[in-house]
Amino acid sequence: MQNNKGQKRSIGSLLSLIFVLAVIAAIAIYFLVVLIRAASGAGTVSEYLNNLMPNVVRTRREFWKSLKQTLQMVGYSSLFSASFGIFFGVILVVTQKGGILESRPIFQLLDKLINFFRSIPFIILVALLIPTTRKLVGTSIGVKGAIFPLVVATVPFFSRQIHAALCEVDGGMVEAARAMGLSPASIILRVYLREGLPGMIRGATITIVNIIALTAMAGTVGSGGLGDYAIRYGYQRVMTDVTVVTIIVVLLMVTIIQTLGTFLERVTTH
């Protein structure tokens, strides 16, 4: 009976693998055909690019401007989110039950606030924060208007990632540090943050990838960036090459972040 179940699982896994490989092969063939067609009759690189993605070439200034806006939103939001996320994540771990600064009221309050803000969809959060955003930065549109909502949406998520990473730190090391008479600040810096660094990098990688996705959604409410570029040209004007190029660029950004994060996590793992 168990052998039959094992065989069925093996067959199912094999069929799933075949299906995935078939889909990948079909996509690869499609893009290969597109590349070959674009190359026909093209004597220069400029002509080739114009054949391959005419609408992107025509709107290249807007494309580069949108890419710059996306990088700005991701960069600034990541820096602010990292600062606040690490701060709140540390507070969560030290004030939880059994923590070095155990405080049930503080933990419960922060825990509930994080859960509350994490449960609000980003589009709704942006609309909710428009008055506050205008008071803080003077506008609710553009890159400046997008950073504050991005930070508010990301900090709770990253705080959870930091909390989870620090909870993985060996409790015996924390107890040993306390027995040696180290202060709470020293334990946080020399034990929690040092030993939990690989997990924190893993959480930061996931968070930055999440921010990239949020910037695309922020584009729907006037923040600019690649999301706005893809919607205005790719969707509203039915320029398929614009949509495809935008997807490829975002995919490259995510791949670079994921690869760098994996490398740093491996390097910092003891």
PDB file of C-alpha atoms in Angstrom:
ATOM      1  CA  MET A   1       0.000   0.000   0.000  1.00  0.00           C
ATOM      2  CA  GLN A   2       2.775   2.376   0.949  1.00  0.00           C
ATOM      3  CA  ASN A   3       4.695   1.460  -2.219  1.00  0.00           C
ATOM      4  CA  ASN A   4       1.648   2.387  -4.332  1.00  0.00           C
ATOM      5  CA  LYS A   5       1.366   5.749  -2.581  1.00  0.00           C
ATOM      6  CA  GLY A   6       5.071   6.356  -3.085  1.00  0.00           C
ATOM      7  CA  GLN A   7       4.803   5.498  -6.774  1.00  0.00           C
ATOM      8  CA  LYS A   8       1.805   7.833  -7.210  1.00  0.00           C
ATOM      9  CA  ARG A   9       3.713  10.666  -5.549  1.00  0.00           C
ATOM     10  CA  SER A  10       6.735  10.019  -7.761  1.00  0.00           C
ATOM     11  CA  ILE A  11       4.567  10.012 -10.891  1.00  0.00           C
ATOM     12  CA  GLY A  12       2.825  13.200  -9.743  1.00  0.00           C
ATOM     13  CA  SER A  13       6.151  14.927  -9.082  1.00  0.00           C
ATOM     14  CA  LEU A  14       7.455  13.799 -12.479  1.00  0.00           C
ATOM     15  CA  LEU A  15       4.360  15.105 -14.271  1.00  0.00           C
ATOM     16  CA  SER A  16       4.628  18.432 -12.432  1.00  0.00           C
ATOM     17  CA  LEU A  17       8.282  18.718 -13.414  1.00  0.00           C
ATOM     18  CA  ILE A  18       7.481  17.914 -17.048  1.00  0.00           C
ATOM     19  CA  PHE A  19       4.711  20.542 -17.068  1.00  0.00           C
ATOM     20  CA  VAL A  20       6.985  23.227 -15.600  1.00  0.00           C
ATOM     21  CA  LEU A  21       9.763  22.411 -18.072  1.00  0.00           C
ATOM     22  CA  ALA A  22       7.262  22.490 -20.948  1.00  0.00           C
ATOM     23  CA  VAL A  23       6.027  25.941 -19.900  1.00  0.00           C
ATOM     24  CA  ILE A  24       9.603  27.238 -19.579  1.00  0.00           C
ATOM     25  CA  ALA A  25      10.489  25.769 -22.979  1.00  0.00           C
ATOM     26  CA  ALA A  26       7.406  27.367 -24.588  1.00  0.00           C
ATOM     27  CA  ILE A  27       8.284  30.778 -23.141  1.00  0.00           C
ATOM     28  CA  ALA A  28      11.903  30.425 -24.247  1.00  0.00           C
ATOM     29  CA  ILE A  29      10.847  29.452 -27.774  1.00  0.00           C
ATOM     30  CA  TYR A  30       8.440  32.396 -27.943  1.00  0.00           C
ATOM     31  CA  PHE A  31      11.120  34.902 -26.967  1.00  0.00           C
ATOM     32  CA  LEU A  32      13.600  33.267 -29.330  1.00  0.00           C
ATOM     33  CA  VAL A  33      11.163  33.694 -32.223  1.00  0.00           C
ATOM     34  CA  VAL A  34      10.612  37.340 -31.253  1.00  0.00           C
ATOM     35  CA  LEU A  35      14.380  37.966 -31.158  1.00  0.00           C
ATOM     36  CA  ILE A  36      14.893  36.312 -34.548  1.00  0.00           C
ATOM     37  CA  ARG A  37      12.074  38.312 -36.145  1.00  0.00           C
ATOM     38  CA  ALA A  38      13.469  41.547 -34.751  1.00  0.00           C
ATOM     39  CA  ALA A  39      16.888  40.721 -36.193  1.00  0.00           C
ATOM     40  CA  SER A  40      15.562  40.246 -39.731  1.00  0.00           C
ATOM     41  CA  GLY A  41      16.255  43.328 -41.823  1.00  0.00           C
ATOM     42  CA  ALA A  42      18.055  45.140 -38.979  1.00  0.00           C
ATOM     43  CA  GLY A  43      21.464  46.434 -40.033  1.00  0.00           C
ATOM     44  CA  THR A  44      22.370  48.245 -36.822  1.00  0.00           C
ATOM     45  CA  VAL A  45      21.771  47.844 -33.115  1.00  0.00           C
ATOM     46  CA  SER A  46      19.434  50.847 -33.181  1.00  0.00           C
ATOM     47  CA  GLU A  47      17.323  49.279 -35.910  1.00  0.00           C
ATOM     48  CA  TYR A  48      17.292  45.963 -34.050  1.00  0.00           C
ATOM     49  CA  LEU A  49      16.056  47.569 -30.825  1.00  0.00           C
ATOM     50  CA  ASN A  50      13.466  49.537 -32.753  1.00  0.00           C
ATOM     51  CA  ASN A  51      12.165  46.306 -34.300  1.00  0.00           C
ATOM     52  CA  LEU A  52      12.267  44.448 -30.974  1.00  0.00           C
ATOM     53  CA  MET A  53      10.627  47.040 -28.718  1.00  0.00           C
ATOM     54  CA  PRO A  54       9.494  50.058 -30.755  1.00  0.00           C
ATOM     55  CA  ASN A  55       7.290  51.575 -28.064  1.00  0.00           C
ATOM     56  CA  VAL A  56      10.016  51.342 -25.429  1.00  0.00           C
ATOM     57  CA  VAL A  57      12.472  53.038 -27.778  1.00  0.00           C
ATOM     58  CA  ARG A  58       9.910  55.747 -28.503  1.00  0.00           C
ATOM     59  CA  THR A  59       9.293  56.354 -24.776  1.00  0.00           C
ATOM     60  CA  ARG A  60      12.850  55.701 -23.606  1.00  0.00           C
ATOM     61  CA  ARG A  61      13.108  59.011 -21.718  1.00  0.00           C
ATOM     62  CA  GLU A  62      10.004  58.132 -19.743  1.00  0.00           C
ATOM     63  CA  PHE A  63      11.385  54.633 -19.162  1.00  0.00           C
ATOM     64  CA  TRP A  64      14.680  55.863 -17.683  1.00  0.00           C
ATOM     65  CA  LYS A  65      12.850  58.435 -15.588  1.00  0.00           C
ATOM     66  CA  SER A  66      10.509  55.736 -14.254  1.00  0.00           C
ATOM     67  CA  LEU A  67      13.418  53.394 -13.499  1.00  0.00           C
ATOM     68  CA  LYS A  68      15.165  56.166 -11.561  1.00  0.00           C
ATOM     69  CA  GLN A  69      11.980  56.846  -9.587  1.00  0.00           C
ATOM     70  CA  THR A  70      11.598  53.164  -8.715  1.00  0.00           C
ATOM     71  CA  LEU A  71      15.207  52.920  -7.534  1.00  0.00           C
ATOM     72  CA  GLN A  72      14.731  56.050  -5.416  1.00  0.00           C
ATOM     73  CA  MET A  73      11.567  54.704  -3.819  1.00  0.00           C
ATOM     74  CA  VAL A  74      13.145  51.326  -3.112  1.00  0.00           C
ATOM     75  CA  GLY A  75      16.378  52.854  -1.786  1.00  0.00           C
ATOM     76  CA  TYR A  76      14.902  55.462   0.564  1.00  0.00           C
ATOM     77  CA  SER A  77      12.100  53.188   1.760  1.00  0.00           C
ATOM     78  CA  SER A  78      14.552  50.368   2.481  1.00  0.00           C
ATOM     79  CA  LEU A  79      16.807  52.624   4.559  1.00  0.00           C
ATOM     80  CA  PHE A  80      13.978  54.074   6.665  1.00  0.00           C
ATOM     81  CA  SER A  81      12.257  50.688   7.022  1.00  0.00           C
ATOM     82  CA  ALA A  82      15.507  49.043   8.111  1.00  0.00           C
ATOM     83  CA  SER A  83      16.070  51.626  10.835  1.00  0.00           C
ATOM     84  CA  PHE A  84      12.564  51.460  12.306  1.00  0.00           C
ATOM     85  CA  GLY A  85      12.134  47.735  11.631  1.00  0.00           C
ATOM     86  CA  ILE A  86      15.278  46.763  13.543  1.00  0.00           C
ATOM     87  CA  PHE A  87      14.314  49.075  16.406  1.00  0.00           C
ATOM     88  CA  PHE A  88      10.800  47.655  16.783  1.00  0.00           C
ATOM     89  CA  GLY A  89      11.962  44.078  16.148  1.00  0.00           C
ATOM     90  CA  VAL A  90      14.478  44.362  18.985  1.00  0.00           C
ATOM     91  CA  ILE A  91      11.833  45.823  21.306  1.00  0.00           C
ATOM     92  CA  LEU A  92       9.548  42.890  20.505  1.00  0.00           C
ATOM     93  CA  VAL A  93      12.177  40.274  21.314  1.00  0.00           C
ATOM     94  CA  VAL A  94      13.457  41.853  24.540  1.00  0.00           C
ATOM     95  CA  THR A  95       9.998  42.632  25.966  1.00  0.00           C
ATOM     96  CA  GLN A  96       8.347  39.315  25.121  1.00  0.00           C
ATOM     97  CA  LYS A  97       7.798  36.640  27.761  1.00  0.00           C
ATOM     98  CA  GLY A  98      11.184  35.514  29.027  1.00  0.00           C
ATOM     99  CA  GLY A  99      12.964  38.432  27.353  1.00  0.00           C
ATOM    100  CA  ILE A 100      15.798  40.329  28.957  1.00  0.00           C
ATOM    101  CA  LEU A 101      13.499  43.339  29.483  1.00  0.00           C
ATOM    102  CA  GLU A 102      10.210  41.478  29.759  1.00  0.00           C
ATOM    103  CA  SER A 103       7.251  43.860  29.689  1.00  0.00           C
ATOM    104  CA  ARG A 104       3.882  42.443  28.757  1.00  0.00           C
ATOM    105  CA  PRO A 105       2.129  45.848  28.231  1.00  0.00           C
ATOM    106  CA  ILE A 106       4.805  47.125  25.826  1.00  0.00           C
ATOM    107  CA  PHE A 107       4.954  43.845  23.937  1.00  0.00           C
ATOM    108  CA  GLN A 108       1.177  43.540  23.630  1.00  0.00           C
ATOM    109  CA  LEU A 109       0.763  47.149  22.475  1.00  0.00           C
ATOM    110  CA  LEU A 110       3.506  46.933  19.833  1.00  0.00           C
ATOM    111  CA  ASP A 111       2.388  43.483  18.728  1.00  0.00           C
ATOM    112  CA  LYS A 112      -1.207  44.658  18.185  1.00  0.00           C
ATOM    113  CA  LEU A 113      -0.103  47.812  16.319  1.00  0.00           C
ATOM    114  CA  ILE A 114       2.073  45.752  13.970  1.00  0.00           C
ATOM    115  CA  ASN A 115      -0.757  43.310  13.308  1.00  0.00           C
ATOM    116  CA  PHE A 116      -3.150  46.198  12.666  1.00  0.00           C
ATOM    117  CA  PHE A 117      -0.983  47.959  10.078  1.00  0.00           C
ATOM    118  CA  ARG A 118       0.000  44.686   8.402  1.00  0.00           C
ATOM    119  CA  SER A 119      -3.667  43.838   7.855  1.00  0.00           C
ATOM    120  CA  ILE A 120      -4.407  47.022   5.842  1.00  0.00           C
ATOM    121  CA  PRO A 121      -4.061  46.572   2.051  1.00  0.00           C
ATOM    122  CA  PHE A 122      -1.401  48.899   0.659  1.00  0.00           C
ATOM    123  CA  ILE A 123      -3.712  50.738  -1.767  1.00  0.00           C
ATOM    124  CA  ILE A 124      -6.126  51.531   1.073  1.00  0.00           C
ATOM    125  CA  LEU A 125      -3.231  52.551   3.326  1.00  0.00           C
ATOM    126  CA  VAL A 126      -1.943  55.015   0.718  1.00  0.00           C
ATOM    127  CA  ALA A 127      -5.372  56.654   0.472  1.00  0.00           C
ATOM    128  CA  LEU A 128      -5.704  56.702   4.262  1.00  0.00           C
ATOM    129  CA  LEU A 129      -2.338  58.414   4.701  1.00  0.00           C
ATOM    130  CA  ILE A 130      -2.795  61.106   2.021  1.00  0.00           C
ATOM    131  CA  PRO A 131      -3.583  63.945   4.509  1.00  0.00           C
ATOM    132  CA  THR A 132      -0.665  62.947   6.753  1.00  0.00           C
ATOM    133  CA  THR A 133       1.679  62.568   3.789  1.00  0.00           C
ATOM    134  CA  ARG A 134       0.790  66.054   2.547  1.00  0.00           C
ATOM    135  CA  LYS A 135       1.486  67.551   5.972  1.00  0.00           C
ATOM    136  CA  LEU A 136       4.835  65.763   6.293  1.00  0.00           C
ATOM    137  CA  VAL A 137       6.343  66.198   2.810  1.00  0.00           C
ATOM    138  CA  GLY A 138       4.043  68.746   1.175  1.00  0.00           C
ATOM    139  CA  THR A 139       2.674  66.382  -1.483  1.00  0.00           C
ATOM    140  CA  SER A 140       0.972  63.004  -1.813  1.00  0.00           C
ATOM    141  CA  ILE A 141       2.181  62.239  -5.338  1.00  0.00           C
ATOM    142  CA  GLY A 142       5.547  61.512  -6.896  1.00  0.00           C
ATOM    143  CA  VAL A 143       8.501  59.829  -5.206  1.00  0.00           C
ATOM    144  CA  LYS A 144       8.310  62.101  -2.138  1.00  0.00           C
ATOM    145  CA  GLY A 145       4.643  61.281  -1.668  1.00  0.00           C
ATOM    146  CA  ALA A 146       5.225  57.531  -1.994  1.00  0.00           C
ATOM    147  CA  ILE A 147       8.069  57.066   0.495  1.00  0.00           C
ATOM    148  CA  PHE A 148       6.044  57.688   3.670  1.00  0.00           C
ATOM    149  CA  PRO A 149       3.248  55.182   2.810  1.00  0.00           C
ATOM    150  CA  LEU A 150       5.887  52.661   1.695  1.00  0.00           C
ATOM    151  CA  VAL A 151       7.690  52.986   5.022  1.00  0.00           C
ATOM    152  CA  VAL A 152       4.461  52.713   7.031  1.00  0.00           C
ATOM    153  CA  ALA A 153       3.503  49.586   5.070  1.00  0.00           C
ATOM    154  CA  THR A 154       6.953  48.004   5.262  1.00  0.00           C
ATOM    155  CA  VAL A 155       8.058  48.663   8.845  1.00  0.00           C
ATOM    156  CA  PRO A 156       5.506  46.265  10.424  1.00  0.00           C
ATOM    157  CA  PHE A 157       6.469  43.531   7.951  1.00  0.00           C
ATOM    158  CA  PHE A 158      10.200  44.003   8.507  1.00  0.00           C
ATOM    159  CA  SER A 159       9.734  44.225  12.277  1.00  0.00           C
ATOM    160  CA  ARG A 160       8.206  40.755  12.177  1.00  0.00           C
ATOM    161  CA  GLN A 161      11.115  39.513  10.101  1.00  0.00           C
ATOM    162  CA  ILE A 162      13.617  40.915  12.600  1.00  0.00           C
ATOM    163  CA  HIS A 163      11.646  39.503  15.529  1.00  0.00           C
ATOM    164  CA  ALA A 164      11.626  36.055  13.936  1.00  0.00           C
ATOM    165  CA  ALA A 165      15.352  36.245  13.162  1.00  0.00           C
ATOM    166  CA  LEU A 166      16.295  37.283  16.710  1.00  0.00           C
ATOM    167  CA  CYS A 167      14.085  34.589  18.203  1.00  0.00           C
ATOM    168  CA  GLU A 168      16.300  32.040  16.418  1.00  0.00           C
ATOM    169  CA  VAL A 169      19.295  33.137  18.498  1.00  0.00           C
ATOM    170  CA  ASP A 170      20.310  30.405  20.949  1.00  0.00           C
ATOM    171  CA  GLY A 171      18.710  31.168  24.306  1.00  0.00           C
ATOM    172  CA  GLY A 172      21.709  29.616  26.051  1.00  0.00           C
ATOM    173  CA  MET A 173      23.951  32.341  24.668  1.00  0.00           C
ATOM    174  CA  VAL A 174      21.599  35.013  25.989  1.00  0.00           C
ATOM    175  CA  GLU A 175      21.510  33.401  29.424  1.00  0.00           C
ATOM    176  CA  ALA A 176      25.303  33.091  29.434  1.00  0.00           C
ATOM    177  CA  ALA A 177      25.624  36.787  28.602  1.00  0.00           C
ATOM    178  CA  ARG A 178      23.227  37.683  31.417  1.00  0.00           C
ATOM    179  CA  ALA A 179      25.183  35.481  33.841  1.00  0.00           C
ATOM    180  CA  MET A 180      28.376  37.324  32.864  1.00  0.00           C
ATOM    181  CA  GLY A 181      26.715  40.582  33.940  1.00  0.00           C
ATOM    182  CA  LEU A 182      26.394  42.161  30.492  1.00  0.00           C
ATOM    183  CA  SER A 183      23.958  45.049  30.258  1.00  0.00           C
ATOM    184  CA  PRO A 184      20.808  44.751  28.122  1.00  0.00           C
ATOM    185  CA  ALA A 185      22.359  47.054  25.512  1.00  0.00           C
ATOM    186  CA  SER A 186      25.472  44.858  25.329  1.00  0.00           C
ATOM    187  CA  ILE A 187      23.360  41.709  25.000  1.00  0.00           C
ATOM    188  CA  ILE A 188      21.385  43.280  22.167  1.00  0.00           C
ATOM    189  CA  LEU A 189      24.498  44.399  20.285  1.00  0.00           C
ATOM    190  CA  ARG A 190      26.872  41.511  21.013  1.00  0.00           C
ATOM    191  CA  VAL A 191      24.459  38.593  21.102  1.00  0.00           C
ATOM    192  CA  TYR A 192      21.123  39.282  19.416  1.00  0.00           C
ATOM    193  CA  LEU A 193      22.237  41.470  16.510  1.00  0.00           C
ATOM    194  CA  ARG A 194      25.519  39.649  15.955  1.00  0.00           C
ATOM    195  CA  GLU A 195      24.200  36.095  16.113  1.00  0.00           C
ATOM    196  CA  GLY A 196      20.937  36.942  14.391  1.00  0.00           C
ATOM    197  CA  LEU A 197      22.621  38.719  11.462  1.00  0.00           C
ATOM    198  CA  PRO A 198      22.074  35.923   8.876  1.00  0.00           C
ATOM    199  CA  GLY A 199      18.357  35.800   9.665  1.00  0.00           C
ATOM    200  CA  MET A 200      18.144  39.580   9.578  1.00  0.00           C
ATOM    201  CA  ILE A 201      19.756  39.639   6.129  1.00  0.00           C
ATOM    202  CA  ARG A 202      17.272  37.006   4.967  1.00  0.00           C
ATOM    203  CA  GLY A 203      14.420  39.143   6.288  1.00  0.00           C
ATOM    204  CA  ALA A 204      15.861  42.281   4.685  1.00  0.00           C
ATOM    205  CA  THR A 205      16.068  40.504   1.325  1.00  0.00           C
ATOM    206  CA  ILE A 206      12.427  39.454   1.505  1.00  0.00           C
ATOM    207  CA  THR A 207      11.429  42.966   2.576  1.00  0.00           C
ATOM    208  CA  ILE A 208      13.261  44.733  -0.259  1.00  0.00           C
ATOM    209  CA  VAL A 209      11.661  42.387  -2.791  1.00  0.00           C
ATOM    210  CA  ASN A 210       8.308  43.221  -1.203  1.00  0.00           C
ATOM    211  CA  ILE A 211       9.060  46.962  -1.488  1.00  0.00           C
ATOM    212  CA  ILE A 212       9.758  46.554  -5.210  1.00  0.00           C
ATOM    213  CA  ALA A 213       6.297  45.029  -5.597  1.00  0.00           C
ATOM    214  CA  LEU A 214       4.725  47.819  -3.530  1.00  0.00           C
ATOM    215  CA  THR A 215       6.335  50.530  -5.682  1.00  0.00           C
ATOM    216  CA  ALA A 216       4.509  49.058  -8.673  1.00  0.00           C
ATOM    217  CA  MET A 217       1.210  49.405  -6.819  1.00  0.00           C
ATOM    218  CA  ALA A 218       2.154  52.912  -5.686  1.00  0.00           C
ATOM    219  CA  GLY A 219       2.380  53.824  -9.354  1.00  0.00           C
ATOM    220  CA  THR A 220      -1.404  53.483  -9.637  1.00  0.00           C
ATOM    221  CA  VAL A 221      -1.872  56.466  -7.298  1.00  0.00           C
ATOM    222  CA  GLY A 222       0.530  58.875  -8.977  1.00  0.00           C
ATOM    223  CA  SER A 223       3.883  58.016  -7.426  1.00  0.00           C
ATOM    224  CA  GLY A 224       5.572  57.369 -10.769  1.00  0.00           C
ATOM    225  CA  GLY A 225       8.041  54.541 -11.255  1.00  0.00           C
ATOM    226  CA  LEU A 226       7.940  51.451 -13.428  1.00  0.00           C
ATOM    227  CA  GLY A 227       4.452  50.518 -12.241  1.00  0.00           C
ATOM    228  CA  ASP A 228       3.048  53.817 -13.447  1.00  0.00           C
ATOM    229  CA  TYR A 229       5.024  53.509 -16.708  1.00  0.00           C
ATOM    230  CA  ALA A 230       3.652  50.022 -17.387  1.00  0.00           C
ATOM    231  CA  ILE A 231       0.072  51.076 -16.646  1.00  0.00           C
ATOM    232  CA  ARG A 232       0.081  54.295 -18.689  1.00  0.00           C
ATOM    233  CA  TYR A 233       1.835  52.872 -21.732  1.00  0.00           C
ATOM    234  CA  GLY A 234       1.664  49.096 -21.508  1.00  0.00           C
ATOM    235  CA  TYR A 235      -1.934  48.718 -20.327  1.00  0.00           C
ATOM    236  CA  GLN A 236      -3.841  51.887 -21.239  1.00  0.00           C
ATOM    237  CA  ARG A 237      -2.204  52.283 -24.674  1.00  0.00           C
ATOM    238  CA  VAL A 238      -1.866  48.520 -25.297  1.00  0.00           C
ATOM    239  CA  MET A 239       1.913  48.621 -25.805  1.00  0.00           C
ATOM    240  CA  THR A 240       2.818  45.009 -25.085  1.00  0.00           C
ATOM    241  CA  ASP A 241       6.569  45.516 -25.427  1.00  0.00           C
ATOM    242  CA  VAL A 242       6.450  48.138 -22.664  1.00  0.00           C
ATOM    243  CA  THR A 243       4.776  45.662 -20.305  1.00  0.00           C
ATOM    244  CA  VAL A 244       7.231  42.876 -21.173  1.00  0.00           C
ATOM    245  CA  VAL A 245      10.307  45.089 -20.735  1.00  0.00           C
ATOM    246  CA  THR A 246       8.985  46.404 -17.410  1.00  0.00           C
ATOM    247  CA  ILE A 247       8.462  42.839 -16.165  1.00  0.00           C
ATOM    248  CA  ILE A 248      11.976  41.852 -17.259  1.00  0.00           C
ATOM    249  CA  VAL A 249      13.536  44.864 -15.506  1.00  0.00           C
ATOM    250  CA  VAL A 250      11.641  44.168 -12.268  1.00  0.00           C
ATOM    251  CA  LEU A 251      12.620  40.495 -12.517  1.00  0.00           C
ATOM    252  CA  LEU A 252      16.278  41.482 -12.887  1.00  0.00           C
ATOM    253  CA  MET A 253      16.042  43.773  -9.862  1.00  0.00           C
ATOM    254  CA  VAL A 254      14.509  41.025  -7.745  1.00  0.00           C
ATOM    255  CA  THR A 255      17.096  38.492  -8.947  1.00  0.00           C
ATOM    256  CA  ILE A 256      19.993  40.813  -8.094  1.00  0.00           C
ATOM    257  CA  ILE A 257      18.595  41.544  -4.625  1.00  0.00           C
ATOM    258  CA  GLN A 258      17.875  37.866  -3.957  1.00  0.00           C
ATOM    259  CA  THR A 259      21.321  36.759  -5.147  1.00  0.00           C
ATOM    260  CA  LEU A 260      23.106  39.425  -3.101  1.00  0.00           C
ATOM    261  CA  GLY A 261      21.010  38.612  -0.035  1.00  0.00           C
ATOM    262  CA  THR A 262      21.721  34.881  -0.322  1.00  0.00           C
ATOM    263  CA  PHE A 263      25.457  35.577  -0.688  1.00  0.00           C
ATOM    264  CA  LEU A 264      25.574  37.862   2.357  1.00  0.00           C
ATOM    265  CA  GLU A 265      23.539  35.404   4.422  1.00  0.00           C
ATOM    266  CA  ARG A 266      25.953  32.610   3.538  1.00  0.00           C
ATOM    267  CA  VAL A 267      28.997  34.757   4.339  1.00  0.00           C
ATOM    268  CA  THR A 268      27.677  35.853   7.745  1.00  0.00           C
ATOM    269  CA  THR A 269      26.497  32.396   8.819  1.00  0.00           C
ATOM    270  CA  HIS A 270      28.854  31.064  11.494  1.00  0.00           C
TER     271      HIS A 270
END
